[in-house]
XYZ file of C-alpha atoms in Angstrom:
445
model
C -34.378 -5.324 -30.480
C -36.008 -2.312 -28.865
C -34.017 -0.463 -26.216
C -35.915 1.644 -23.723
C -35.027 5.315 -23.482
C -33.038 7.557 -25.767
C -29.294 7.510 -26.291
C -27.653 9.877 -23.819
C -24.022 9.849 -24.857
C -22.394 10.682 -28.176
C -23.722 9.886 -31.610
C -26.444 7.395 -32.568
C -25.773 3.773 -31.970
C -23.454 1.969 -34.394
C -24.636 -1.605 -34.703
C -22.323 -4.611 -35.025
C -19.201 -2.441 -34.907
C -16.062 -4.391 -35.701
C -12.491 -3.261 -35.928
C -9.081 -4.925 -36.291
C -7.436 -6.094 -33.105
C -10.429 -5.640 -30.864
C -10.058 -9.108 -29.398
C -7.246 -11.555 -28.891
C -4.513 -9.210 -30.076
C -1.490 -9.877 -27.898
C 1.209 -8.676 -30.274
C 2.704 -6.149 -27.897
C 5.950 -5.434 -29.716
C 5.097 -5.191 -33.394
C 6.069 -2.117 -35.428
C 3.348 0.522 -35.617
C 1.734 1.838 -38.744
C 4.300 4.633 -39.013
C 7.357 2.457 -38.414
C 9.665 1.603 -41.281
C 10.744 -2.010 -41.898
C 13.492 -2.957 -39.473
C 12.738 -0.116 -37.053
C 12.045 -0.736 -33.402
C 8.376 -0.365 -32.408
C 7.312 2.681 -30.411
C 7.255 1.668 -26.742
C 4.609 3.160 -24.455
C 6.151 1.776 -21.275
C 6.768 -1.382 -19.278
C 4.895 -3.130 -16.478
C 6.960 -4.897 -13.817
C 5.368 -7.197 -11.232
C 6.867 -6.712 -7.775
C 8.280 -9.769 -6.027
C 9.947 -11.791 -8.806
C 13.404 -10.196 -9.169
C 13.479 -10.326 -12.949
C 11.804 -13.638 -13.782
C 8.942 -15.863 -12.658
C 9.994 -18.933 -10.715
C 8.661 -21.132 -13.521
C 10.189 -18.900 -16.205
C 8.718 -16.068 -18.274
C 6.488 -17.524 -20.979
C 4.202 -15.721 -23.399
C 1.730 -13.463 -21.629
C 2.611 -14.854 -18.190
C 5.797 -13.114 -17.148
C 7.260 -10.775 -14.544
C 7.786 -7.888 -16.974
C 5.982 -6.816 -20.134
C 6.615 -4.014 -22.620
C 3.578 -2.284 -24.133
C 4.282 -1.124 -27.696
C 2.193 0.451 -30.413
C 0.035 -2.111 -32.165
C -0.111 -2.577 -35.957
C -3.741 -1.397 -35.799
C -5.496 0.641 -33.129
C -7.807 -1.380 -30.873
C -8.866 1.252 -28.359
C -12.505 1.976 -27.529
C -14.368 4.976 -26.130
C -17.899 5.581 -24.735
C -20.554 6.054 -27.394
C -24.207 5.551 -26.400
C -26.019 4.908 -23.110
C -29.289 2.929 -22.902
C -31.761 2.259 -20.087
C -33.190 -1.233 -20.555
C -35.255 -3.799 -18.736
C -33.426 -6.816 -17.369
C -34.901 -9.417 -19.805
C -33.302 -7.496 -22.657
C -29.811 -7.505 -21.124
C -28.788 -10.826 -22.679
C -29.779 -9.557 -26.114
C -27.985 -6.261 -25.622
C -24.789 -8.027 -24.545
C -24.822 -10.776 -27.182
C -22.956 -8.803 -29.854
C -19.280 -9.744 -29.422
C -18.203 -7.020 -31.822
C -19.738 -4.304 -29.627
C -17.870 -3.385 -26.458
C -20.179 -2.373 -23.610
C -20.372 -1.840 -19.850
C -23.522 -3.020 -18.076
C -24.598 -1.453 -14.758
C -27.287 -3.469 -12.975
C -29.271 -1.031 -10.825
C -32.062 -3.401 -9.797
C -33.763 -6.592 -10.924
C -35.840 -4.631 -13.394
C -33.488 -1.849 -14.458
C -30.015 -1.773 -16.030
C -27.953 0.796 -17.851
C -25.747 -0.266 -20.750
C -23.056 2.018 -22.103
C -21.899 1.013 -25.567
C -18.338 1.742 -26.647
C -17.132 2.502 -30.154
C -13.765 2.062 -31.865
C -11.139 4.695 -31.069
C -8.507 4.963 -33.792
C -6.318 7.152 -31.575
C -5.607 4.644 -28.774
C -4.312 1.141 -28.141
C -5.891 -0.934 -25.382
C -4.051 -3.465 -23.211
C -5.872 -5.647 -20.682
C -4.493 -7.155 -17.476
C -5.990 -9.879 -15.314
C -5.857 -13.413 -13.965
C -7.688 -14.934 -16.940
C -5.636 -16.728 -19.589
C -8.194 -15.943 -22.307
C -6.907 -14.263 -25.441
C -8.265 -10.802 -24.689
C -5.935 -10.554 -21.656
C -2.555 -9.226 -22.743
C -0.761 -9.599 -19.402
C -1.684 -12.599 -17.221
C -0.988 -11.833 -13.553
C -1.262 -14.260 -10.630
C -1.195 -13.671 -6.885
C 2.209 -12.969 -5.358
C 2.805 -14.368 -1.894
C 4.919 -12.462 0.660
C 8.478 -13.719 0.429
C 8.439 -14.095 -3.323
C 6.759 -16.300 -5.875
C 3.231 -17.035 -6.929
C 0.574 -18.484 -4.672
C 0.510 -22.073 -5.886
C -1.897 -24.943 -5.558
C -5.617 -25.465 -6.155
C -6.453 -24.343 -2.613
C -4.972 -20.892 -3.137
C -7.946 -18.558 -3.543
C -7.045 -15.708 -5.877
C -8.184 -12.189 -5.088
C -7.121 -10.828 -8.503
C -9.998 -10.306 -10.921
C -10.030 -12.320 -14.135
C -10.422 -9.016 -15.982
C -8.739 -6.657 -13.522
C -7.977 -3.499 -15.466
C -7.186 -1.978 -18.832
C -4.640 0.595 -19.996
C -5.301 2.870 -22.973
C -2.263 4.450 -24.626
C -2.370 7.350 -27.082
C -0.871 6.313 -30.416
C 0.573 9.791 -30.954
C 3.140 11.736 -28.876
C 3.464 12.080 -25.964
C 1.958 8.550 -25.889
C -0.004 9.162 -22.678
C -1.103 5.997 -20.826
C -4.330 5.960 -18.779
C -5.590 3.202 -16.491
C -9.198 2.087 -15.938
C -10.649 -0.473 -13.550
C -12.036 -3.691 -15.099
C -11.362 -5.252 -18.472
C -13.667 -6.479 -21.228
C -14.408 -10.224 -21.205
C -14.617 -12.687 -24.104
C -17.958 -11.162 -25.106
C -16.468 -7.635 -25.073
C -18.491 -6.767 -21.967
C -17.847 -5.407 -18.504
C -20.621 -6.394 -16.112
C -21.172 -4.627 -12.787
C -23.714 -6.631 -10.814
C -26.360 -5.395 -8.415
C -23.979 -5.542 -5.430
C -21.108 -3.711 -7.114
C -20.477 -0.083 -6.155
C -21.954 2.072 -8.919
C -23.538 5.492 -9.256
C -24.756 8.169 -11.621
C -22.319 11.058 -12.064
C -23.403 14.750 -11.915
C -23.395 14.928 -15.713
C -25.874 12.042 -15.955
C -23.383 9.290 -16.881
C -22.609 6.053 -15.033
C -19.492 4.947 -13.176
C -18.540 2.186 -10.750
C -15.855 0.198 -8.916
C -14.797 -3.438 -9.184
C -15.199 -5.838 -6.260
C -11.671 -5.636 -4.845
C -10.740 -2.424 -6.608
C -7.777 -1.163 -8.615
C -5.506 1.086 -6.564
C -2.880 3.453 -7.971
C -0.106 5.428 -6.300
C 1.895 8.081 -8.176
C 5.287 8.853 -6.571
C 6.029 12.426 -5.561
C 8.944 13.897 -7.490
C 8.916 11.230 -10.185
C 10.724 7.907 -9.961
C 14.265 9.121 -9.322
C 16.734 9.766 -6.534
C 14.448 12.482 -5.132
C 11.293 10.349 -5.124
C 8.939 10.011 -2.192
C 5.861 7.767 -1.927
C 2.574 9.349 -2.949
C -0.987 8.692 -1.761
C -2.898 5.550 -2.729
C -6.111 6.195 -4.696
C -8.778 4.031 -6.295
C -9.483 4.133 -10.033
C -13.044 3.693 -11.275
C -14.309 1.868 -14.343
C -14.445 5.196 -16.201
C -10.977 6.249 -15.025
C -11.965 8.713 -12.324
C -9.876 9.024 -9.145
C -11.348 8.435 -5.659
C -10.049 8.214 -2.112
C -9.889 4.675 -0.731
C -12.957 2.903 0.536
C -13.178 1.935 4.230
C -12.277 -1.604 3.192
C -11.231 -3.060 -0.117
C -14.675 -4.371 -1.154
C -16.967 -1.902 0.642
C -19.973 -0.793 -1.409
C -19.586 2.857 -0.429
C -17.101 4.651 -2.695
C -14.557 7.184 -1.500
C -14.583 10.895 -2.341
C -13.845 12.119 -5.866
C -10.339 13.616 -6.168
C -10.863 16.206 -8.863
C -7.289 17.475 -9.129
C -5.799 14.047 -9.872
C -6.068 11.879 -12.980
C -5.663 8.290 -14.126
C -2.621 9.137 -16.268
C 0.257 6.787 -15.418
C 3.580 8.369 -14.520
C 7.046 6.888 -14.350
C 7.046 4.894 -11.107
C 3.256 4.641 -10.722
C 2.220 1.578 -8.716
C -0.886 -0.405 -9.693
C -2.330 -2.762 -7.079
C -4.748 -5.490 -8.200
C -5.436 -6.967 -4.726
C -2.958 -9.827 -4.893
C -0.215 -8.404 -7.081
C 1.366 -4.970 -7.435
C 2.736 -3.664 -10.738
C 5.222 -0.856 -11.389
C 4.842 1.312 -14.508
C 8.069 2.542 -16.104
C 8.162 4.965 -19.004
C 10.808 4.700 -21.756
C 12.427 7.929 -20.480
C 12.476 6.565 -16.940
C 14.058 3.289 -18.020
C 16.896 5.233 -19.660
C 17.803 6.530 -16.186
C 17.607 3.093 -14.578
C 20.674 0.846 -14.367
C 21.051 -1.798 -17.055
C 21.705 -5.479 -16.470
C 25.253 -4.882 -17.705
C 25.724 -2.200 -15.066
C 24.376 -4.497 -12.345
C 26.761 -7.219 -13.458
C 29.671 -4.740 -13.486
C 28.769 -3.734 -9.920
C 28.744 -7.398 -8.862
C 32.166 -7.979 -10.374
C 33.521 -4.784 -8.803
C 32.237 -5.814 -5.377
C 33.845 -9.243 -5.748
C 37.091 -7.709 -7.030
C 37.424 -5.855 -3.702
C 37.802 -9.312 -2.097
C 35.652 -8.731 0.983
C 36.452 -11.129 3.804
C 34.635 -12.717 6.676
C 35.958 -10.858 9.762
C 35.962 -14.082 11.777
C 36.660 -16.937 9.362
C 38.899 -14.731 7.153
C 37.506 -16.436 4.030
C 37.034 -14.410 0.845
C 33.387 -13.647 0.017
C 31.781 -13.262 -3.411
C 28.289 -12.588 -4.743
C 27.206 -15.497 -6.975
C 26.460 -14.993 -10.662
C 22.753 -14.388 -11.412
C 23.037 -17.220 -13.939
C 23.065 -19.610 -10.967
C 19.637 -18.457 -9.912
C 18.598 -18.206 -6.299
C 19.178 -21.708 -4.989
C 21.125 -22.740 -1.894
C 23.884 -20.273 -0.909
C 27.355 -21.352 -1.990
C 30.492 -21.439 0.168
C 31.574 -17.891 -0.709
C 28.142 -16.360 -0.296
C 28.163 -13.261 1.923
C 25.790 -13.345 4.900
C 24.612 -10.396 6.975
C 23.312 -9.673 10.437
C 20.359 -7.527 9.419
C 20.222 -5.524 12.657
C 23.765 -4.185 12.447
C 24.799 -4.778 8.814
C 28.039 -6.656 9.532
C 28.795 -8.991 6.639
C 30.295 -12.427 7.289
C 30.719 -15.776 5.629
C 28.397 -18.527 6.777
C 29.053 -19.911 10.240
C 27.077 -21.972 12.707
C 27.769 -20.230 15.977
C 25.935 -17.500 17.820
C 22.485 -19.098 17.706
C 19.901 -17.759 20.129
C 17.273 -20.475 19.957
C 15.237 -18.850 22.700
C 14.750 -15.912 20.278
C 13.938 -18.044 17.215
C 15.713 -20.364 14.740
C 17.085 -17.488 12.611
C 18.238 -15.298 15.501
C 22.029 -15.004 15.813
C 24.405 -12.854 17.851
C 26.847 -10.832 15.766
C 30.397 -11.673 16.958
C 31.517 -8.077 16.286
C 28.858 -5.966 18.029
C 26.794 -8.550 19.945
C 23.465 -7.414 18.471
C 21.007 -10.287 18.102
C 18.850 -10.590 15.001
C 18.230 -12.482 11.769
C 21.304 -13.797 9.947
C 20.595 -14.266 6.229
C 22.465 -14.686 2.921
C 22.818 -11.645 0.650
C 21.358 -11.684 -2.859
C 21.742 -8.949 -5.450
C 18.543 -7.377 -6.760
C 18.417 -8.308 -10.453
C 15.296 -6.434 -11.660
C 16.888 -3.194 -12.840
C 13.517 -1.501 -13.435
C 12.859 -1.454 -9.686
C 15.963 0.656 -9.007
C 15.751 4.424 -8.639
C 19.384 5.017 -9.527
C 22.519 3.163 -10.692
C 24.208 3.580 -7.305
C 26.468 0.892 -5.801
C 24.863 -2.073 -3.962
C 25.383 -0.751 -0.440
C 22.171 -1.630 1.413
C 20.118 -4.758 2.084
C 16.443 -5.168 2.874
C 15.567 -6.734 6.215
C 14.947 -9.552 6.700
C 15.292 -11.040 3.164
C 18.811 -9.809 2.355
C 18.234 -8.436 -1.159
C 20.925 -5.877 -2.004
C 20.543 -2.607 -3.942
C 21.552 1.060 -3.803
C 20.861 3.244 -0.772
C 18.301 5.431 -2.591
C 16.412 2.378 -3.852
C 16.405 0.674 -0.463
C 15.179 3.747 1.423
C 12.420 4.494 -1.099
C 10.876 1.025 -1.009
C 11.323 0.768 2.776
C 9.024 3.789 3.222
C 6.506 2.820 0.520
C 3.419 1.099 2.010
C 1.999 -1.565 -0.304
C -1.633 -2.732 -0.009
C -2.191 -6.008 1.767
C -5.516 -7.724 2.363
C -8.716 -5.699 2.624
C -7.422 -2.577 4.354
C -3.821 -3.091 5.538
C -0.598 -1.624 4.143
C 2.933 -2.887 4.668
C 6.340 -2.040 3.184
C 7.866 -4.963 1.294
C 11.012 -5.880 -0.589
C 10.316 -5.134 -4.272
C 12.537 -8.012 -5.373
C 10.870 -10.834 -3.422
C 7.770 -9.351 -1.757
C 8.908 -10.158 1.807
C 7.478 -7.810 4.424
C 10.158 -5.520 5.806
C 11.028 -5.522 9.493
C 13.125 -3.456 11.858
C 13.182 0.281 12.454
C 14.201 1.226 8.919
C 13.347 -1.866 6.844
C 16.868 -1.893 5.421
C 20.460 -1.782 6.666
C 23.773 -0.405 5.402
C 26.204 -3.224 4.671
C 29.555 -3.212 6.504
C 32.179 -5.201 4.621
C 35.693 -5.976 5.793
C 38.401 -5.722 3.144
C 41.286 -8.171 2.727
C 43.913 -8.097 5.477
C 46.781 -8.366 2.985
C-alpha cells in the first residue's frame, strides 16, 4: 500500500505492530509486573457513576457496574502517536484494516483524509469507557435518568458514545491519569467523520472533538471539606483542554485553555452526555468515609431514638441491606422546605399545590414530604461528617459539607443546560439551597 505524503510525526512507520493487552483486556485488578505474589495490585483510582447510590438497580455485574477500580495491568497496553499520513479516501479502508495498528482517522473532505498511527507505549495502561459492550470497552456505561437508574427500554435513545473516552495511566509513580475524548473500536480505530469538529494545530498536527463531547470539571481546592466547584471544560481527542462549545454538538470548537491539562484530579467529574462519572484517587479515598463508618453513623442515629413530634412513634433509618423499596413503618420522613422530621402520616395534604405538597404541622410551611434515605456511596462524600442534611426533593441524607458541595455543583444536562442534582440518585435539586438541615426530635422520656 502506498500512502501519500511523508510521515510527519515521530519515527518511521512500524507495520503490523502488536503488543500484549492491546484489545479485550478487562483485567482491571490484577497484580502488576512489579507486584509480589499475594500483594494487592497498584490502584490508579476509581470511577463512580453518579445516580446509583452504590449499586446498579439490576446489580453490579462484570464491566457494567456503578463503580470500577482501575489498577495496573499485568502488561502495558497504552499507545502514543507515532506517524501521520495524508491519504486519498479510497485508501482509507486499507489503511484502517490492520487491527494490530491503533490509528485515528480525520476525514477532511471526500478526497482527503489524515491518519495518525499510534504505537505501543510501555509506560502507560489504557482503559476505555463507553456504551458498547464489546471487549475493548473496560467500563460499560449507560444513560442515567434524573431521579436515579438507567434509561430503560428500546425506545430510550442513548446520547453516550459507544466509544466515549479513554484514560491513560502512568505505570510508574505518581501514577498520573489523563483523559482523552473517544475510544478505539474493535478495529483499533477512532474515526472522525467529515461533519465532526476537527482542525490542524499550530504545530502541524491534527485534533478534534467527538459528536456530543467529553466534558471535565476539576474541583477547586481538591475534593475535601474546602472544595468548591470548578469550571467545565471540553477534552479533545488528543487530550487538549477547550472552553465549551455553544451547544453540545456544535461544529465550532471553544477556545484553547493553555494553562489547564487533561490530568485527572481527586474529585474530577467526567460527563459523557448521558452519564457523569467521579474520579477518586487512592489518597482521596483514604479520606472518604468507609461503609463501616456509614453503618456506624446509621446505628448511632437510630440509637438516639428520634421520635415523630406528632405521632410520638420512634423513628429509625432502615438497614441498607433492605435496599430502597417501600418505606417501612419506622422510616423517618421530612418536610424538605423546613427540615422537620416526622414519621409517616396522611394529613396536611395541599392537593391544590400538587400530590406531594404537605403542610408541616410544626411550622406550617408547605412543600414536598418525602422519606429519608441514607446515601450509601461513600466515594461521593467529601468528609465523614454525621448525616445531618438531606437533598431536596429526593430525601437522600449525608453530611453538611457533602450536601452543600453537590447542591452548588452544576451538572451538564442536554445540549447546553446545567442543573445541580443529587449525586446518589440523580434527581434535580429544588428550593433555594437544594438541601435542608434535618431537625429531629429526641425521645420525650
